PDB file of C-alpha atoms in Angstrom:
ATOM      1  CA  MET F   1     110.541  89.722  79.773  1.00 94.00           C
ATOM      2  CA  ILE F   2     109.240  91.289  83.021  1.00 98.00           C
ATOM      3  CA  ARG F   3     108.092  94.897  83.284  1.00 98.00           C
ATOM      4  CA  GLU F   4     105.959  97.054  85.612  1.00 98.00           C
ATOM      5  CA  ALA F   5     102.429  97.234  84.676  1.00 98.00           C
ATOM      6  CA  THR F   6     100.852 100.364  83.177  1.00 98.00           C
ATOM      7  CA  PRO F   7      97.302 101.685  83.182  1.00 98.00           C
ATOM      8  CA  ASP F   8      97.032 100.045  79.689  1.00 98.00           C
ATOM      9  CA  ASP F   9      97.420  96.583  81.200  1.00 98.00           C
ATOM     10  CA  ILE F  10      94.205  96.835  83.288  1.00 98.00           C
ATOM     11  CA  PRO F  11      91.955  94.866  80.864  1.00 98.00           C
ATOM     12  CA  VAL F  12      94.495  91.930  80.704  1.00 98.00           C
ATOM     13  CA  ILE F  13      95.269  91.894  84.344  1.00 98.00           C
ATOM     14  CA  LEU F  14      91.554  91.727  85.014  1.00 98.00           C
ATOM     15  CA  ALA F  15      91.347  88.878  82.492  1.00 98.00           C
ATOM     16  CA  MET F  16      93.952  86.976  84.121  1.00 98.00           C
ATOM     17  CA  ILE F  17      92.573  87.569  87.567  1.00 98.00           C
ATOM     18  CA  ARG F  18      89.339  85.958  86.321  1.00 98.00           C
ATOM     19  CA  GLU F  19      91.385  83.010  84.665  1.00 98.00           C
ATOM     20  CA  LEU F  20      93.017  82.628  87.979  1.00 97.00           C
ATOM     21  CA  ALA F  21      89.790  82.575  89.939  1.00 97.00           C
ATOM     22  CA  ALA F  22      88.513  79.872  87.563  1.00 97.00           C
ATOM     23  CA  TYR F  23      91.675  77.746  87.969  1.00 94.00           C
ATOM     24  CA  GLU F  24      91.139  78.007  91.702  1.00 94.00           C
ATOM     25  CA  ARG F  25      87.485  76.797  91.322  1.00 94.00           C
ATOM     26  CA  VAL F  26      85.933  80.200  92.541  1.00 95.00           C
ATOM     27  CA  PRO F  27      85.156  82.116  89.229  1.00 96.00           C
ATOM     28  CA  GLN F  28      82.168  83.937  91.005  1.00 96.00           C
ATOM     29  CA  GLU F  29      84.605  85.612  93.477  1.00 95.00           C
ATOM     30  CA  ALA F  30      86.427  87.545  90.944  1.00 97.00           C
ATOM     31  CA  ARG F  31      84.402  90.682  91.213  1.00 96.00           C
ATOM     32  CA  ALA F  32      86.933  93.490  90.763  1.00 97.00           C
ATOM     33  CA  THR F  33      86.417  95.961  88.168  1.00 98.00           C
ATOM     34  CA  GLU F  34      88.620  97.913  85.667  1.00 98.00           C
ATOM     35  CA  PRO F  35      88.004 101.210  87.598  1.00 98.00           C
ATOM     36  CA  GLN F  36      88.835  99.436  90.930  1.00 98.00           C
ATOM     37  CA  LEU F  37      92.099  98.053  89.672  1.00 98.00           C
ATOM     38  CA  LYS F  38      93.081 101.370  88.016  1.00 98.00           C
ATOM     39  CA  GLU F  39      92.557 103.231  91.294  1.00 98.00           C
ATOM     40  CA  ALA F  40      94.445 100.462  93.406  1.00 98.00           C
ATOM     41  CA  LEU F  41      97.283 100.311  91.120  1.00 98.00           C
ATOM     42  CA  PHE F  42      97.724 103.644  89.706  1.00 98.00           C
ATOM     43  CA  GLY F  43      95.568 106.106  91.827  1.00 97.00           C
ATOM     44  CA  ALA F  44      96.954 108.869  93.970  1.00 97.00           C
ATOM     45  CA  HIS F  45      97.904 106.459  96.748  1.00 97.00           C
ATOM     46  CA  PRO F  46      98.342 102.961  95.179  1.00 97.00           C
ATOM     47  CA  ALA F  47      97.472 100.091  97.389  1.00 97.00           C
ATOM     48  CA  ALA F  48      99.093  97.471  95.253  1.00 98.00           C
ATOM     49  CA  PHE F  49     101.534  97.139  92.282  1.00 98.00           C
ATOM     50  CA  ALA F  50     101.855  94.688  89.482  1.00 98.00           C
ATOM     51  CA  LEU F  51     104.491  93.083  87.123  1.00 98.00           C
ATOM     52  CA  ILE F  52     103.617  91.709  83.734  1.00 98.00           C
ATOM     53  CA  ALA F  53     105.473  88.811  82.239  1.00 98.00           C
ATOM     54  CA  GLU F  54     105.516  88.932  78.329  1.00 98.00           C
ATOM     55  CA  ALA F  55     106.566  86.513  75.598  1.00 96.00           C
ATOM     56  CA  ALA F  56     106.940  88.084  72.148  1.00 94.00           C
ATOM     57  CA  GLY F  57     105.508  91.236  73.336  1.00 94.00           C
ATOM     58  CA  THR F  58     102.286  89.486  74.628  1.00 97.00           C
ATOM     59  CA  PRO F  59     101.289  89.553  78.351  1.00 98.00           C
ATOM     60  CA  VAL F  60     101.397  85.864  79.493  1.00 98.00           C
ATOM     61  CA  GLY F  61     101.343  86.349  83.331  1.00 98.00           C
ATOM     62  CA  PHE F  62     101.367  88.738  86.118  1.00 98.00           C
ATOM     63  CA  ALA F  63     102.300  89.231  89.631  1.00 98.00           C
ATOM     64  CA  LEU F  64     100.090  91.473  91.861  1.00 98.00           C
ATOM     65  CA  TRP F  65     101.645  92.509  95.251  1.00 98.00           C
ATOM     66  CA  PHE F  66     101.530  95.118  98.124  1.00 98.00           C
ATOM     67  CA  ARG F  67     103.682  96.041 100.928  1.00 97.00           C
ATOM     68  CA  ASN F  68     103.263  94.568 104.375  1.00 96.00           C
ATOM     69  CA  PHE F  69     105.179  95.190 107.486  1.00 96.00           C
ATOM     70  CA  SER F  70     106.818  92.980 110.118  1.00 96.00           C
ATOM     71  CA  THR F  71     106.885  94.235 113.701  1.00 96.00           C
ATOM     72  CA  TRP F  72     109.661  91.475 114.338  1.00 95.00           C
ATOM     73  CA  THR F  73     112.074  92.787 111.748  1.00 94.00           C
ATOM     74  CA  GLY F  74     111.014  96.376 111.830  1.00 96.00           C
ATOM     75  CA  THR F  75     110.900  96.381 108.074  1.00 96.00           C
ATOM     76  CA  HIS F  76     108.526  96.046 105.177  1.00 97.00           C
ATOM     77  CA  GLY F  77     108.035  93.078 103.097  1.00 96.00           C
ATOM     78  CA  ILE F  78     106.249  91.959  99.910  1.00 97.00           C
ATOM     79  CA  TYR F  79     102.823  90.023 100.177  1.00 97.00           C
ATOM     80  CA  LEU F  80     102.187  88.395  96.837  1.00 98.00           C
ATOM     81  CA  GLU F  81      98.386  88.518  96.276  1.00 97.00           C
ATOM     82  CA  ASP F  82      98.352  86.862  92.877  1.00 97.00           C
ATOM     83  CA  LEU F  83     100.825  85.103  90.756  1.00 97.00           C
ATOM     84  CA  TYR F  84      99.345  83.712  87.401  1.00 97.00           C
ATOM     85  CA  VAL F  85     100.888  82.406  84.183  1.00 97.00           C
ATOM     86  CA  ARG F  86      98.500  81.400  81.281  1.00 97.00           C
ATOM     87  CA  PRO F  87      98.473  77.646  80.644  1.00 96.00           C
ATOM     88  CA  GLU F  88     100.071  78.010  77.202  1.00 96.00           C
ATOM     89  CA  ALA F  89     103.011  79.777  78.627  1.00 97.00           C
ATOM     90  CA  ARG F  90     103.652  77.583  81.693  1.00 94.00           C
ATOM     91  CA  GLY F  91     106.978  75.934  81.981  1.00 93.00           C
ATOM     92  CA  GLY F  92     108.670  78.812  79.985  1.00 95.00           C
ATOM     93  CA  GLY F  93     110.189  80.382  83.214  1.00 95.00           C
ATOM     94  CA  HIS F  94     107.759  83.267  83.386  1.00 97.00           C
ATOM     95  CA  GLY F  95     106.515  82.454  86.930  1.00 95.00           C
ATOM     96  CA  LYS F  96     110.142  82.065  88.172  1.00 95.00           C
ATOM     97  CA  ALA F  97     111.160  85.354  86.560  1.00 97.00           C
ATOM     98  CA  LEU F  98     108.068  87.138  88.244  1.00 98.00           C
ATOM     99  CA  LEU F  99     109.261  85.873  91.627  1.00 97.00           C
ATOM    100  CA  ALA F 100     112.846  86.717  91.049  1.00 97.00           C
ATOM    101  CA  ALA F 101     111.944  90.303  90.083  1.00 97.00           C
ATOM    102  CA  LEU F 102     109.854  90.529  93.327  1.00 97.00           C
ATOM    103  CA  ALA F 103     112.860  89.122  95.216  1.00 97.00           C
ATOM    104  CA  GLU F 104     115.009  91.725  93.638  1.00 97.00           C
ATOM    105  CA  ILE F 105     112.661  94.461  94.787  1.00 97.00           C
ATOM    106  CA  CYS F 106     112.809  93.034  98.327  1.00 96.00           C
ATOM    107  CA  VAL F 107     116.551  92.972  98.456  1.00 97.00           C
ATOM    108  CA  ALA F 108     116.998  96.314  96.853  1.00 97.00           C
ATOM    109  CA  ARG F 109     114.654  98.048  99.263  1.00 97.00           C
ATOM    110  CA  GLY F 110     115.791  96.236 102.421  1.00 96.00           C
ATOM    111  CA  TYR F 111     112.685  94.223 102.917  1.00 97.00           C
ATOM    112  CA  GLN F 112     113.049  91.181 105.021  1.00 95.00           C
ATOM    113  CA  ARG F 113     110.179  88.903 104.038  1.00 95.00           C
ATOM    114  CA  PHE F 114     108.511  87.800 100.716  1.00 96.00           C
ATOM    115  CA  GLU F 115     105.281  85.816 101.532  1.00 96.00           C
ATOM    116  CA  TRP F 116     102.220  84.420  99.644  1.00 95.00           C
ATOM    117  CA  SER F 117      99.581  81.712 100.182  1.00 93.00           C
ATOM    118  CA  VAL F 118      98.873  78.765  98.168  1.00 93.00           C
ATOM    119  CA  LEU F 119      95.919  76.486  98.108  1.00 91.00           C
ATOM    120  CA  ASP F 120      96.723  73.089  99.855  1.00 91.00           C
ATOM    121  CA  TRP F 121      95.452  71.242  96.832  1.00 92.00           C
ATOM    122  CA  ASN F 122      97.649  73.036  94.308  1.00 91.00           C
ATOM    123  CA  GLU F 123     100.451  70.620  94.208  1.00 92.00           C
ATOM    124  CA  PRO F 124     102.000  71.891  90.866  1.00 91.00           C
ATOM    125  CA  SER F 125     102.582  75.375  92.533  1.00 92.00           C
ATOM    126  CA  ILE F 126     103.641  73.863  95.956  1.00 93.00           C
ATOM    127  CA  GLY F 127     106.338  71.972  94.112  1.00 93.00           C
ATOM    128  CA  PHE F 128     107.430  74.986  92.087  1.00 92.00           C
ATOM    129  CA  TYR F 129     107.559  77.132  95.290  1.00 94.00           C
ATOM    130  CA  ARG F 130     109.581  74.223  97.153  1.00 94.00           C
ATOM    131  CA  SER F 131     112.064  74.176  94.110  1.00 93.00           C
ATOM    132  CA  ILE F 132     113.005  77.814  94.558  1.00 93.00           C
ATOM    133  CA  GLY F 133     113.513  77.502  98.206  1.00 94.00           C
ATOM    134  CA  ALA F 134     110.279  78.668  99.633  1.00 95.00           C
ATOM    135  CA  VAL F 135     109.128  76.953 102.896  1.00 94.00           C
ATOM    136  CA  PRO F 136     105.484  76.577 104.154  1.00 92.00           C
ATOM    137  CA  MET F 137     104.451  78.225 107.369  1.00 92.00           C
ATOM    138  CA  ASP F 138     102.664  75.045 108.700  1.00 89.00           C
ATOM    139  CA  GLU F 139     102.191  76.461 112.098  1.00 89.00           C
ATOM    140  CA  TRP F 140     100.132  79.357 110.815  1.00 89.00           C
ATOM    141  CA  THR F 141      96.415  79.233 109.766  1.00 86.00           C
ATOM    142  CA  VAL F 142      94.952  82.140 107.689  1.00 87.00           C
ATOM    143  CA  TYR F 143      91.772  83.551 108.945  1.00 88.00           C
ATOM    144  CA  ARG F 144      89.359  85.722 106.858  1.00 88.00           C
ATOM    145  CA  LEU F 145      86.339  87.850 107.988  1.00 89.00           C
ATOM    146  CA  THR F 146      83.900  88.903 105.169  1.00 89.00           C
ATOM    147  CA  GLY F 147      80.228  89.444 104.428  1.00 90.00           C
ATOM    148  CA  ASP F 148      77.830  89.543 107.400  1.00 94.00           C
ATOM    149  CA  ALA F 149      80.376  88.452 109.931  1.00 93.00           C
ATOM    150  CA  LEU F 150      82.550  91.487 108.944  1.00 92.00           C
ATOM    151  CA  HIS F 151      79.576  93.906 109.135  1.00 93.00           C
ATOM    152  CA  GLU F 152      78.419  92.576 112.457  1.00 94.00           C
ATOM    153  CA  LEU F 153      82.026  92.973 114.081  1.00 93.00           C
ATOM    154  CA  ALA F 154      82.152  96.455 112.644  1.00 94.00           C
ATOM    155  CA  ALA F 155      78.803  97.305 114.097  1.00 93.00           C
ATOM    156  CA  ALA F 156      80.152  96.172 117.513  1.00 93.00           C
ATOM    157  CA  SER F 157      83.019  98.711 117.347  1.00 88.00           C
ATOM    158  CA  PRO F 158      83.208 101.331 120.222  1.00 87.00           C
ATOM    159  CA  ALA F 159      83.362 103.883 117.389  1.00 81.00           C
ATOM    160  CA  ASN F 160      79.874 102.871 116.460  1.00 71.00           C
ATOM    161  CA  GLY F 161      78.692 103.420 120.094  1.00 69.00           C
ATOM    162  CA  ALA F 162      78.659  99.764 120.769  1.00 62.00           C
TER     163      ALA F 162
END
C-alpha cells in the first residue's frame, strides 16, 4: 500500500533516511532533524513531499520528492531525492509501487519529467531502474557546492558588496 506521509510519519522517515545514508556508506551525512523534516514536509510552505510504502500496516519504505522546473518543456517535474525500501521488504514490489505512484502524480499534473540520481556503484538499483524503462543521463555530471566553498562564493556575491 502506498499513501501520503503524515506528520506522525516523521520519526520513521528520519530513521529510514539514516538507514539509507548507512547503505550509501555516508551515515555521518544524515544530519536532518525531526523539526526540520516536519517544517519541510508539513510547514506553511512545504519544500518537499513524501509517500510511505506499507506492508501489513507497517512502514517499509518511502519516497521523498520535490517539484523542479524545466525551461525546455515549460513544465514542472518531479525530482526524487530519496527512494528507500527496508532490506527485509525488498523484492516485494514496494519500490516499484512508490515509483509508479510518483509517475501517476507526474501524469495527472502534466509534469513532463521524473528524475533522480543513483550512485554509480549501486548496481542493484541501476538494474531495477533500467527494468522500468529509466535511462541514465550519461552526458550530464552533477555538481555540488557545500561547506567552505559555498560560503566563500556567497561572500563574493554583489549583494554582499563584493
